[in-house]
């Protein structure tokens, strides 16, 4: 009982939040580079404020981030010291194809990831690679309008072929699109979409989502053709919705909200647009242009496993209910009176993880992989960079315990767990450095000042012991 012997313990990062080196090694510019910190960030992320190049009065944290581009060997050695079995990272598309539509890839970029994967191999760490984690070349946005254009499928296909071939034998686990459902809430971040006044945003978002869904099925097909050992997963920003009350209207709202997220995974895992989505699109007057082959492709090439992020549960209510709002992953939710929240207002709910796991497994009957989970918190290091992050340990151990219950008590198959931001990195939502998730502290502040020195937090030693005991010893040591 407990976690299976081959359970993949590890941590997760994304290129744009940790690599930096935005202009090194022939890399091109991407949407994620030109998202500033400060009050305009939200407008840029959602495509309301068109920012496709650097503007002088803004600070862009992804440009340098924590410079993992040059520190990756040191960082992977630290992951290995914790006993990581897997490391989730993403490829920066513009390292491989700086503009996105070139004929031939950039060798320096390909070599960078090859070196990185070989470094993982040295420590028997299995890479788990997100092909696009909120990442779209600027040239493809300027020239083609990002994922609103069907041509993106071809560019993405090319990227996939190149990386699947080059990294065959080094990488086996792939995720096609990070948090694919975020296209609805953060369309510039998720799909390089910007909008002109008067455009039907929903029409554009669902059409772009269709392109991503087709691209995802195509990637799954190619991955399996190139190497039958490849395992491809979808990736959902998950968290089941609770009904605010037992008022049937609230219950109905929560069901509708869940479907808003499940829609993507229903297509990627079950292989077709669900009937409720067809009705919803028709009601909104949205028509999805699709080719004859799309349906067959979606049907034939469903994912091997379901990966997801989980930070906090969500609540839905009808307009009749009088509710308060609180912050959540990229968009606000309703305040749940039974839960405590993080310093950023994200509600802490370990049982919600078990509920979400059960909901996902009941629906899809495929193995799950938790590829993001964690507590974003302010850390106060001592003069040696040591952080006594008992709050983080408490959050993580409660969530790991909930995972264990889902495995042991409910029979949910779980492939692995990569907690988010295993090394401190730039926050996707706010662009801050002070919102830290890591076991490893990085000396860098919100304005980009710091030595970049890495140091181990208390949670580093705690997670090491969790992995060494395969999740049996979750206790906090003094
Ligand atoms: C997910 C993303 O939305 O949540 C990550 O996949 C992100 O990129 C993470 O960093 C945590 O969110 P935040 O806003 O605290 O960085």
CSV table of C-alpha atoms and ligand atoms in Angstrom, one decimal:
chain,number,residue,atom,x,y,z
A,1,UNK,CA,0.0,0.0,0.0
A,2,UNK,CA,1.0,3.6,-0.3
A,3,UNK,CA,2.9,5.1,-3.3
A,4,UNK,CA,3.9,2.6,-6.0
A,5,UNK,CA,7.6,1.7,-6.1
A,6,UNK,CA,8.2,3.5,-9.4
A,7,UNK,CA,6.4,6.6,-8.3
A,8,UNK,CA,7.9,9.7,-10.0
A,9,UNK,CA,8.7,12.2,-7.3
A,10,UNK,CA,10.1,15.5,-8.4
A,11,UNK,CA,9.5,19.2,-9.1
A,12,UNK,CA,8.4,21.5,-11.9
A,13,UNK,CA,9.5,24.7,-13.7
A,14,UNK,CA,8.7,26.5,-16.9
A,15,UNK,CA,11.3,27.9,-19.3
A,16,UNK,CA,10.0,31.5,-19.2
A,17,UNK,CA,9.9,31.6,-15.4
A,18,UNK,CA,13.4,30.3,-14.7
A,19,UNK,CA,15.7,30.2,-17.7
A,20,UNK,CA,16.3,33.9,-18.5
A,21,UNK,CA,18.9,34.3,-21.2
A,22,UNK,CA,16.2,35.6,-23.4
A,23,UNK,CA,18.7,36.8,-26.1
A,24,UNK,CA,21.3,34.1,-25.7
A,25,UNK,CA,22.1,31.2,-28.0
A,26,UNK,CA,20.2,32.6,-31.0
A,27,UNK,CA,16.9,32.6,-29.1
A,28,UNK,CA,14.0,34.7,-30.5
A,29,UNK,CA,11.5,36.7,-28.6
A,30,UNK,CA,8.3,35.2,-27.2
A,31,UNK,CA,5.0,36.4,-25.8
A,32,UNK,CA,6.2,35.5,-22.3
A,33,UNK,CA,9.2,37.8,-22.6
A,34,UNK,CA,7.2,40.9,-23.1
A,35,UNK,CA,4.8,40.6,-20.1
A,36,UNK,CA,5.8,43.2,-17.5
A,37,UNK,CA,5.3,43.3,-13.8
A,38,UNK,CA,3.0,45.9,-12.3
A,39,UNK,CA,-0.6,46.9,-12.8
A,40,UNK,CA,-0.7,46.5,-16.6
A,41,UNK,CA,0.4,42.8,-16.4
A,42,UNK,CA,-3.2,41.5,-16.2
A,43,UNK,CA,-4.2,43.5,-19.3
A,44,UNK,CA,-1.3,42.2,-21.3
A,45,UNK,CA,-1.9,38.5,-20.2
A,46,UNK,CA,-5.5,38.7,-21.2
A,47,UNK,CA,-4.7,40.3,-24.6
A,48,UNK,CA,-6.5,43.6,-23.8
A,49,UNK,CA,-3.3,45.6,-23.9
A,50,UNK,CA,-1.2,44.9,-27.0
A,51,UNK,CA,2.4,44.8,-26.0
A,52,UNK,CA,4.6,42.9,-28.5
A,53,UNK,CA,8.0,44.5,-27.7
A,54,UNK,CA,9.8,45.9,-24.7
A,55,UNK,CA,8.6,49.3,-23.6
A,56,UNK,CA,11.1,51.4,-21.6
A,57,UNK,CA,9.1,52.2,-18.5
A,58,UNK,CA,8.4,48.6,-17.7
A,59,UNK,CA,10.3,45.8,-16.0
A,60,UNK,CA,10.2,42.3,-17.7
A,61,UNK,CA,11.2,39.6,-15.2
A,62,UNK,CA,11.4,36.7,-17.7
A,63,UNK,CA,14.3,38.3,-19.5
A,64,UNK,CA,16.8,37.2,-16.9
A,65,UNK,CA,14.6,35.3,-14.4
A,66,UNK,CA,16.8,33.1,-12.2
A,67,UNK,CA,19.2,32.5,-15.1
A,68,UNK,CA,18.8,28.8,-15.1
A,69,UNK,CA,20.2,29.0,-18.6
A,70,UNK,CA,23.7,29.2,-17.1
A,71,UNK,CA,23.0,27.6,-13.7
A,72,UNK,CA,21.2,24.4,-14.9
A,73,UNK,CA,24.0,22.0,-13.9
A,74,UNK,CA,24.1,23.4,-10.4
A,75,UNK,CA,20.3,23.3,-10.1
A,76,UNK,CA,19.9,19.8,-11.4
A,77,UNK,CA,22.6,18.6,-9.0
A,78,UNK,CA,20.5,20.1,-6.2
A,79,UNK,CA,17.4,18.3,-7.5
A,80,UNK,CA,19.4,15.1,-7.6
A,81,UNK,CA,20.5,15.7,-4.0
A,82,UNK,CA,16.8,15.7,-3.0
A,83,UNK,CA,16.4,12.4,-4.8
A,84,UNK,CA,14.2,13.6,-7.7
A,85,UNK,CA,13.1,10.8,-9.9
A,86,UNK,CA,11.7,13.3,-12.4
A,87,UNK,CA,12.0,16.9,-13.4
A,88,UNK,CA,9.3,18.7,-15.2
A,89,UNK,CA,10.5,21.6,-17.4
A,90,UNK,CA,9.4,23.3,-20.6
A,91,UNK,CA,11.1,23.9,-23.9
A,92,UNK,CA,11.3,27.6,-25.0
A,93,UNK,CA,10.0,27.3,-28.5
A,94,UNK,CA,12.1,30.3,-29.6
A,95,UNK,CA,15.3,28.5,-28.7
A,96,UNK,CA,14.5,25.9,-31.2
A,97,UNK,CA,12.8,28.1,-33.8
A,98,UNK,CA,13.6,31.7,-33.0
A,99,UNK,CA,10.8,33.0,-35.3
A,100,UNK,CA,8.7,29.9,-35.3
A,101,UNK,CA,8.3,29.5,-39.1
A,102,UNK,CA,11.9,28.8,-40.2
A,103,UNK,CA,12.8,25.8,-42.3
A,104,UNK,CA,15.6,24.6,-40.0
A,105,UNK,CA,15.9,24.7,-36.3
A,106,UNK,CA,18.6,26.6,-34.3
A,107,UNK,CA,21.3,24.1,-33.4
A,108,UNK,CA,22.4,26.0,-30.3
A,109,UNK,CA,19.0,25.8,-28.8
A,110,UNK,CA,18.7,22.1,-29.6
A,111,UNK,CA,22.1,21.5,-28.0
A,112,UNK,CA,21.1,23.4,-24.9
A,113,UNK,CA,18.2,21.1,-24.1
A,114,UNK,CA,20.3,18.1,-25.1
A,115,UNK,CA,22.9,19.0,-22.5
A,116,UNK,CA,20.2,19.6,-20.0
A,117,UNK,CA,18.5,16.2,-20.6
A,118,UNK,CA,21.9,14.5,-20.4
A,119,UNK,CA,22.6,16.2,-17.1
A,120,UNK,CA,19.3,14.7,-15.9
A,121,UNK,CA,20.2,11.3,-17.2
A,122,UNK,CA,23.5,11.5,-15.3
A,123,UNK,CA,21.4,11.4,-12.1
A,124,UNK,CA,18.7,9.0,-13.4
A,125,UNK,CA,16.2,11.9,-13.4
A,126,UNK,CA,13.4,11.3,-16.0
A,127,UNK,CA,12.6,14.6,-17.7
A,128,UNK,CA,8.9,15.4,-18.1
A,129,UNK,CA,8.8,18.0,-20.9
A,130,UNK,CA,6.0,20.5,-21.5
A,131,UNK,CA,6.2,21.4,-25.2
A,132,UNK,CA,4.6,24.8,-24.7
A,133,UNK,CA,4.2,26.3,-21.3
A,134,UNK,CA,2.6,29.7,-22.1
A,135,UNK,CA,5.0,30.1,-24.9
A,136,UNK,CA,4.5,31.5,-28.4
A,137,UNK,CA,7.1,33.2,-30.7
A,138,UNK,CA,6.4,36.9,-31.1
A,139,UNK,CA,7.0,36.6,-34.9
A,140,UNK,CA,4.1,34.1,-35.1
A,141,UNK,CA,1.9,36.5,-33.2
A,142,UNK,CA,2.8,39.5,-35.4
A,143,UNK,CA,2.7,37.6,-38.6
A,144,UNK,CA,-0.1,35.1,-38.1
A,145,UNK,CA,-2.1,36.3,-35.0
A,146,UNK,CA,-0.9,33.4,-32.8
A,147,UNK,CA,-3.2,30.4,-32.3
A,148,UNK,CA,-6.2,32.1,-33.9
A,149,UNK,CA,-4.5,31.0,-37.2
A,150,UNK,CA,-4.7,27.4,-38.3
A,151,UNK,CA,-1.1,27.7,-39.7
A,152,UNK,CA,0.1,27.4,-36.1
A,153,UNK,CA,-0.7,23.7,-36.2
A,154,UNK,CA,2.0,23.3,-38.9
A,155,UNK,CA,4.6,25.3,-37.0
A,156,UNK,CA,3.8,23.3,-33.8
A,157,UNK,CA,4.0,20.0,-35.7
A,158,UNK,CA,7.4,21.0,-37.0
A,159,UNK,CA,8.6,21.8,-33.5
A,160,UNK,CA,7.3,18.5,-32.2
A,161,UNK,CA,8.9,16.4,-35.0
A,162,UNK,CA,12.3,18.1,-34.3
A,163,UNK,CA,12.3,17.6,-30.6
A,164,UNK,CA,10.8,14.1,-30.6
A,165,UNK,CA,13.5,13.0,-33.0
A,166,UNK,CA,16.4,14.8,-31.4
A,167,UNK,CA,15.6,13.8,-27.9
A,168,UNK,CA,14.5,10.2,-28.6
A,169,UNK,CA,16.0,8.0,-25.8
A,170,UNK,CA,16.5,11.0,-23.5
A,171,UNK,CA,12.8,12.1,-23.0
A,172,UNK,CA,9.8,9.8,-22.8
A,173,UNK,CA,7.2,11.9,-21.0
A,174,UNK,CA,5.6,14.8,-22.9
A,175,UNK,CA,2.9,17.3,-22.1
A,176,UNK,CA,1.4,19.1,-25.2
A,177,UNK,CA,0.1,22.4,-23.7
A,178,UNK,CA,0.4,23.7,-20.2
A,179,UNK,CA,-3.0,24.4,-18.5
A,180,UNK,CA,-4.8,24.3,-21.9
A,181,UNK,CA,-8.0,25.7,-20.3
A,182,UNK,CA,-6.2,28.9,-19.4
A,183,UNK,CA,-6.7,30.1,-23.0
A,184,UNK,CA,-10.1,31.2,-21.9
A,185,UNK,CA,-8.8,33.3,-18.9
A,186,UNK,CA,-5.3,34.4,-20.2
A,187,UNK,CA,-5.5,34.3,-24.0
A,188,UNK,CA,-2.3,36.2,-24.7
A,189,UNK,CA,-0.3,34.1,-22.2
A,190,UNK,CA,-1.9,30.8,-23.3
A,191,UNK,CA,-2.1,31.3,-27.0
A,192,UNK,CA,-0.5,34.6,-28.1
A,193,UNK,CA,-3.9,36.2,-28.7
A,194,UNK,CA,-4.5,39.9,-28.7
A,195,UNK,CA,-7.9,41.5,-29.6
A,196,UNK,CA,-9.0,44.5,-31.5
A,197,UNK,CA,-11.9,46.5,-30.3
A,198,UNK,CA,-15.3,45.0,-31.3
A,199,UNK,CA,-13.9,41.5,-32.0
A,200,UNK,CA,-15.9,38.5,-30.7
A,201,UNK,CA,-13.3,37.3,-28.2
A,202,UNK,CA,-15.1,34.1,-27.4
A,203,UNK,CA,-15.2,33.1,-31.0
A,204,UNK,CA,-11.5,33.7,-31.4
A,205,UNK,CA,-10.6,31.9,-28.2
A,206,UNK,CA,-12.6,28.7,-29.0
A,207,UNK,CA,-11.2,28.7,-32.6
A,208,UNK,CA,-7.7,29.0,-31.2
A,209,UNK,CA,-8.4,26.3,-28.7
A,210,UNK,CA,-9.6,24.1,-31.5
A,211,UNK,CA,-6.2,24.6,-33.2
A,212,UNK,CA,-4.4,23.7,-30.0
A,213,UNK,CA,-6.5,20.6,-29.5
A,214,UNK,CA,-5.8,19.4,-33.1
A,215,UNK,CA,-2.1,20.2,-32.6
A,216,UNK,CA,-2.1,18.3,-29.4
A,217,UNK,CA,-3.6,15.2,-31.1
A,218,UNK,CA,-1.1,15.5,-33.9
A,219,UNK,CA,1.7,15.7,-31.4
A,220,UNK,CA,0.4,12.6,-29.7
A,221,UNK,CA,0.3,10.8,-33.0
A,222,UNK,CA,3.8,11.8,-34.0
A,223,UNK,CA,5.3,11.0,-30.6
A,224,UNK,CA,3.9,7.5,-30.7
A,225,UNK,CA,5.1,7.0,-34.3
A,226,UNK,CA,8.6,8.2,-33.6
A,227,UNK,CA,8.9,6.2,-30.4
A,228,UNK,CA,6.2,3.8,-29.1
A,229,UNK,CA,7.7,4.3,-25.6
A,230,UNK,CA,6.7,7.9,-25.6
A,231,UNK,CA,3.9,8.8,-23.2
A,232,UNK,CA,1.9,11.9,-23.9
A,233,UNK,CA,-0.3,13.8,-21.5
A,234,UNK,CA,-2.7,16.7,-21.6
A,235,UNK,CA,-2.4,19.3,-18.8
A,236,UNK,CA,-5.4,20.9,-17.1
A,237,UNK,CA,-5.5,23.8,-14.5
A,238,UNK,CA,-7.7,21.6,-12.3
A,239,UNK,CA,-9.7,22.0,-9.1
A,240,UNK,CA,-13.2,20.7,-8.9
A,241,UNK,CA,-15.9,23.4,-8.3
A,242,UNK,CA,-17.9,23.2,-5.1
A,243,UNK,CA,-21.4,24.4,-5.1
A,244,UNK,CA,-21.7,27.4,-2.8
A,245,UNK,CA,-24.8,26.0,-1.2
A,246,UNK,CA,-27.3,23.2,-1.8
A,247,UNK,CA,-29.5,25.6,-3.7
A,248,UNK,CA,-29.9,23.6,-7.0
A,249,UNK,CA,-29.1,26.8,-8.9
A,250,UNK,CA,-25.7,26.9,-7.2
A,251,UNK,CA,-25.2,23.2,-7.9
A,252,UNK,CA,-26.0,23.8,-11.5
A,253,UNK,CA,-23.5,26.6,-11.7
A,254,UNK,CA,-20.8,24.4,-10.3
A,255,UNK,CA,-21.5,21.7,-12.9
A,256,UNK,CA,-21.4,24.3,-15.7
A,257,UNK,CA,-18.1,25.7,-14.4
A,258,UNK,CA,-16.6,22.2,-14.2
A,259,UNK,CA,-17.6,21.6,-17.8
A,260,UNK,CA,-15.9,24.8,-18.8
A,261,UNK,CA,-12.6,23.1,-17.8
A,262,UNK,CA,-13.4,19.5,-18.7
A,263,UNK,CA,-14.3,20.5,-22.2
A,264,UNK,CA,-10.6,20.5,-23.2
A,265,UNK,CA,-9.7,17.2,-21.5
A,266,UNK,CA,-12.9,15.6,-22.8
A,267,UNK,CA,-11.6,16.3,-26.3
A,268,UNK,CA,-8.0,15.3,-25.5
A,269,UNK,CA,-8.8,12.2,-23.6
A,270,UNK,CA,-12.2,11.0,-25.0
A,271,UNK,CA,-11.5,12.2,-28.5
A,272,UNK,CA,-14.5,14.3,-29.5
A,273,UNK,CA,-16.3,17.5,-28.6
A,274,UNK,CA,-18.8,16.6,-25.9
A,275,UNK,CA,-22.5,17.3,-26.7
A,276,UNK,CA,-22.8,19.9,-23.9
A,277,UNK,CA,-20.0,21.9,-25.6
A,278,UNK,CA,-21.6,21.7,-29.0
A,279,UNK,CA,-24.8,23.0,-27.5
A,280,UNK,CA,-23.0,25.8,-25.6
A,281,UNK,CA,-21.1,26.9,-28.7
A,282,UNK,CA,-24.2,26.9,-30.8
A,283,UNK,CA,-26.1,28.9,-28.2
A,284,UNK,CA,-23.3,31.5,-28.1
A,285,UNK,CA,-23.3,31.7,-31.9
A,286,UNK,CA,-19.7,30.3,-32.1
A,287,UNK,CA,-18.8,28.3,-35.2
A,288,UNK,CA,-15.6,26.3,-35.2
A,289,UNK,CA,-14.0,26.0,-38.6
A,290,UNK,CA,-12.5,22.6,-38.9
A,291,UNK,CA,-11.0,20.5,-41.6
A,292,UNK,CA,-12.5,17.1,-42.6
A,293,UNK,CA,-9.6,15.3,-41.0
A,294,UNK,CA,-9.8,17.1,-37.6
A,295,UNK,CA,-12.5,14.9,-36.1
A,296,UNK,CA,-10.7,11.6,-37.1
A,297,UNK,CA,-7.4,12.9,-35.7
A,298,UNK,CA,-8.9,13.9,-32.4
A,299,UNK,CA,-10.7,10.5,-32.1
A,300,UNK,CA,-7.6,8.4,-33.0
A,301,UNK,CA,-4.9,10.1,-30.9
A,302,UNK,CA,-6.1,10.6,-27.4
A,303,UNK,CA,-3.6,11.1,-24.6
A,304,UNK,CA,-2.0,8.4,-22.5
A,305,UNK,CA,-2.4,10.1,-19.1
A,306,UNK,CA,-4.1,13.1,-17.5
A,307,UNK,CA,-1.8,15.6,-15.9
A,308,UNK,CA,-2.9,18.6,-14.0
A,309,UNK,CA,-2.1,21.5,-11.7
A,310,UNK,CA,-3.9,21.9,-8.4
A,311,UNK,CA,-3.3,24.7,-5.9
A,312,UNK,CA,-6.8,25.5,-4.5
A,313,UNK,CA,-10.4,24.3,-4.8
A,314,UNK,CA,-13.0,26.6,-6.5
A,315,UNK,CA,-16.5,27.6,-5.7
A,316,UNK,CA,-19.4,28.4,-8.0
A,317,UNK,CA,-22.7,30.1,-7.2
A,318,UNK,CA,-25.7,31.4,-9.1
A,319,UNK,CA,-26.5,35.1,-9.2
A,320,UNK,CA,-29.0,34.6,-6.4
A,321,UNK,CA,-26.3,33.9,-3.9
A,322,UNK,CA,-24.5,36.7,-2.0
A,323,UNK,CA,-20.8,35.8,-2.2
A,324,UNK,CA,-17.4,37.3,-1.6
A,325,UNK,CA,-14.5,36.8,-4.0
A,326,UNK,CA,-10.9,35.8,-3.5
A,327,UNK,CA,-7.9,35.3,-5.7
A,328,UNK,CA,-7.0,32.0,-7.4
A,329,UNK,CA,-4.8,30.7,-10.2
A,330,UNK,CA,-4.9,33.4,-12.8
A,331,UNK,CA,-8.6,34.2,-12.1
A,332,UNK,CA,-10.6,34.9,-8.9
A,333,UNK,CA,-13.0,32.5,-7.4
A,334,UNK,CA,-15.6,32.7,-4.6
A,335,UNK,CA,-14.5,32.7,-1.0
A,336,UNK,CA,-15.1,29.4,0.8
A,337,UNK,CA,-15.9,30.1,4.5
A,338,UNK,CA,-14.4,26.8,5.6
A,339,UNK,CA,-10.9,27.3,4.2
A,340,UNK,CA,-7.8,29.3,5.1
A,341,UNK,CA,-6.0,31.1,2.3
A,342,UNK,CA,-2.4,31.8,1.3
A,343,UNK,CA,-0.9,35.3,1.4
A,344,UNK,CA,-2.2,35.7,-2.2
A,345,UNK,CA,-5.7,34.7,-1.3
A,346,UNK,CA,-5.5,31.2,-2.8
A,347,UNK,CA,-7.6,28.9,-0.6
A,348,UNK,CA,-5.8,25.9,1.0
A,349,UNK,CA,-7.7,22.7,0.6
A,350,UNK,CA,-5.8,19.3,0.6
A,351,UNK,CA,-9.1,17.3,0.6
A,352,UNK,CA,-10.0,19.2,-2.5
A,353,UNK,CA,-7.0,17.6,-4.2
A,354,UNK,CA,-8.4,14.1,-3.3
A,355,UNK,CA,-11.8,15.2,-4.6
A,356,UNK,CA,-10.3,16.5,-7.8
A,357,UNK,CA,-8.3,13.3,-8.4
A,358,UNK,CA,-11.4,11.2,-7.9
A,359,UNK,CA,-13.4,13.4,-10.3
A,360,UNK,CA,-10.8,13.2,-13.0
A,361,UNK,CA,-10.3,9.5,-12.6
A,362,UNK,CA,-14.0,8.7,-12.5
A,363,UNK,CA,-14.4,10.7,-15.7
A,364,UNK,CA,-11.4,9.6,-17.8
A,365,UNK,CA,-10.2,6.3,-16.3
A,366,UNK,CA,-6.6,7.1,-17.3
A,367,UNK,CA,-3.6,7.4,-15.0
A,368,UNK,CA,-3.2,10.8,-13.4
A,369,UNK,CA,0.0,12.8,-13.0
A,370,UNK,CA,0.1,15.8,-10.6
A,371,UNK,CA,2.5,18.2,-12.3
A,372,UNK,CA,2.0,21.3,-10.2
A,373,UNK,CA,1.0,21.9,-6.6
A,374,UNK,CA,2.5,24.1,-3.9
A,375,UNK,CA,2.3,27.2,-1.7
A,376,UNK,CA,3.4,30.6,-3.0
A,377,UNK,CA,4.7,32.4,0.1
A,378,UNK,CA,7.0,35.2,1.3
A,379,UNK,CA,10.2,33.7,2.7
A,380,UNK,CA,12.6,35.4,5.1
A,381,UNK,CA,16.0,34.0,4.7
A,382,UNK,CA,18.7,34.3,7.4
A,383,UNK,CA,22.2,35.6,6.5
A,384,UNK,CA,23.1,32.2,5.0
A,385,UNK,CA,20.0,32.1,2.8
A,386,UNK,CA,18.3,29.4,5.1
A,387,UNK,CA,14.5,29.7,5.2
A,388,UNK,CA,12.5,28.0,8.0
A,389,UNK,CA,9.5,27.4,5.7
A,390,UNK,CA,7.3,25.3,8.0
A,391,UNK,CA,4.2,26.8,6.4
A,392,UNK,CA,5.3,25.3,3.0
A,393,UNK,CA,6.0,21.9,4.6
A,394,UNK,CA,2.6,21.9,6.2
A,395,UNK,CA,0.9,22.7,2.9
A,396,UNK,CA,2.8,20.1,0.9
A,397,UNK,CA,2.6,17.3,3.5
A,398,UNK,CA,-1.2,17.7,3.8
A,399,UNK,CA,-1.5,17.5,0.0
A,400,UNK,CA,0.7,14.5,-0.3
A,401,UNK,CA,-1.3,12.8,2.4
A,402,UNK,CA,-4.5,13.5,0.4
A,403,UNK,CA,-2.8,12.0,-2.7
A,404,UNK,CA,-2.0,8.9,-0.6
A,405,UNK,CA,-5.6,8.6,0.5
A,406,UNK,CA,-6.7,8.9,-3.1
A,407,UNK,CA,-4.4,6.0,-4.1
A,408,UNK,CA,-4.9,3.8,-1.0
A,409,UNK,CA,-8.6,4.4,-0.2
A,410,UNK,CA,-10.0,5.3,-3.6
A,411,UNK,CA,-7.8,3.3,-6.0
A,412,UNK,CA,-6.8,6.2,-8.1
A,413,UNK,CA,-3.7,5.5,-10.2
A,414,UNK,CA,-1.1,8.2,-9.9
A,415,UNK,CA,2.1,8.2,-11.9
A,416,UNK,CA,3.9,11.0,-10.1
A,417,UNK,CA,4.1,14.3,-8.4
A,418,UNK,CA,6.1,17.3,-9.4
A,419,UNK,CA,5.5,20.2,-7.0
A,420,UNK,CA,5.6,23.6,-8.6
A,421,UNK,CA,8.6,25.9,-8.6
A,422,UNK,CA,10.9,23.4,-6.9
A,423,UNK,CA,13.5,26.2,-7.1
A,424,UNK,CA,12.2,29.8,-6.6
A,425,UNK,CA,11.2,31.3,-9.9
A,426,UNK,CA,9.2,34.2,-11.3
A,427,UNK,CA,5.4,34.1,-10.7
A,428,UNK,CA,3.3,33.6,-13.8
A,429,UNK,CA,0.3,35.5,-12.4
A,430,UNK,CA,2.1,38.5,-10.9
A,431,UNK,CA,5.6,38.5,-12.2
A,432,UNK,CA,6.9,38.7,-8.6
A,433,UNK,CA,9.9,36.9,-7.2
A,434,UNK,CA,8.7,37.3,-3.7
A,435,UNK,CA,5.9,34.8,-4.3
A,436,UNK,CA,8.1,31.7,-3.7
A,437,UNK,CA,7.4,28.0,-4.0
A,438,UNK,CA,10.8,26.5,-3.9
A,439,UNK,CA,12.8,24.0,-1.8
A,440,UNK,CA,15.8,26.1,-3.0
A,441,UNK,CA,16.0,29.8,-2.2
A,442,UNK,CA,17.3,32.1,-5.0
A,443,UNK,CA,18.7,35.5,-4.0
A,444,UNK,CA,16.7,37.7,-6.4
A,445,UNK,CA,14.1,40.4,-5.7
A,446,UNK,CA,11.1,41.7,-7.6
A,447,UNK,CA,13.1,44.3,-9.4
A,448,UNK,CA,15.7,41.8,-10.6
A,449,UNK,CA,18.4,42.6,-8.0
A,450,UNK,CA,20.4,39.9,-6.2
A,451,UNK,CA,23.3,37.5,-6.5
A,452,UNK,CA,21.3,34.6,-7.8
A,453,UNK,CA,22.9,32.5,-5.1
A,454,UNK,CA,21.0,29.2,-4.5
A,455,UNK,CA,20.5,27.9,-0.9
A,456,UNK,CA,18.6,25.1,0.7
A,457,UNK,CA,15.5,25.8,2.7
A,458,UNK,CA,14.2,23.6,5.5
A,459,UNK,CA,11.7,22.1,3.0
A,460,UNK,CA,14.7,20.9,1.0
A,461,UNK,CA,15.6,18.4,3.7
A,462,UNK,CA,12.0,17.5,4.4
A,463,UNK,CA,11.3,16.7,0.7
A,464,UNK,CA,14.4,14.6,0.5
A,465,UNK,CA,13.1,12.5,3.3
A,466,UNK,CA,9.7,12.2,1.7
A,467,UNK,CA,11.3,10.9,-1.5
A,468,UNK,CA,13.7,8.6,0.4
A,469,UNK,CA,10.8,7.0,2.2
A,470,UNK,CA,8.5,6.9,-0.9
A,471,UNK,CA,6.0,9.2,0.8
A,472,UNK,CA,5.9,7.3,4.1
A,473,UNK,CA,7.6,9.9,6.3
A,474,UNK,CA,5.8,13.2,5.9
A,475,UNK,CA,6.6,14.5,9.4
A,476,UNK,CA,8.2,17.8,9.9
A,477,UNK,CA,11.6,17.6,11.8
A,478,UNK,CA,12.8,20.3,14.2
B,1,LIG,C1,0.2,27.7,-13.1
B,1,LIG,C2,1.2,27.8,-14.1
B,1,LIG,O1,-0.9,28.6,-13.5
B,1,LIG,O2,0.4,28.1,-11.8
B,1,LIG,C3,2.6,28.2,-13.6
B,1,LIG,O3,1.3,26.6,-14.9
B,1,LIG,C4,2.4,29.2,-12.5
B,1,LIG,O4,3.3,28.7,-14.7
B,1,LIG,C5,1.7,28.5,-11.4
B,1,LIG,O5,3.6,29.8,-12.1
B,1,LIG,C6,1.6,29.3,-10.1
B,1,LIG,O6,1.0,30.5,-10.3
B,1,LIG,P1,1.7,31.9,-9.9
B,1,LIG,O7,0.8,32.9,-10.4
B,1,LIG,O8,1.7,31.8,-8.4
B,1,LIG,O9,3.1,31.9,-10.5
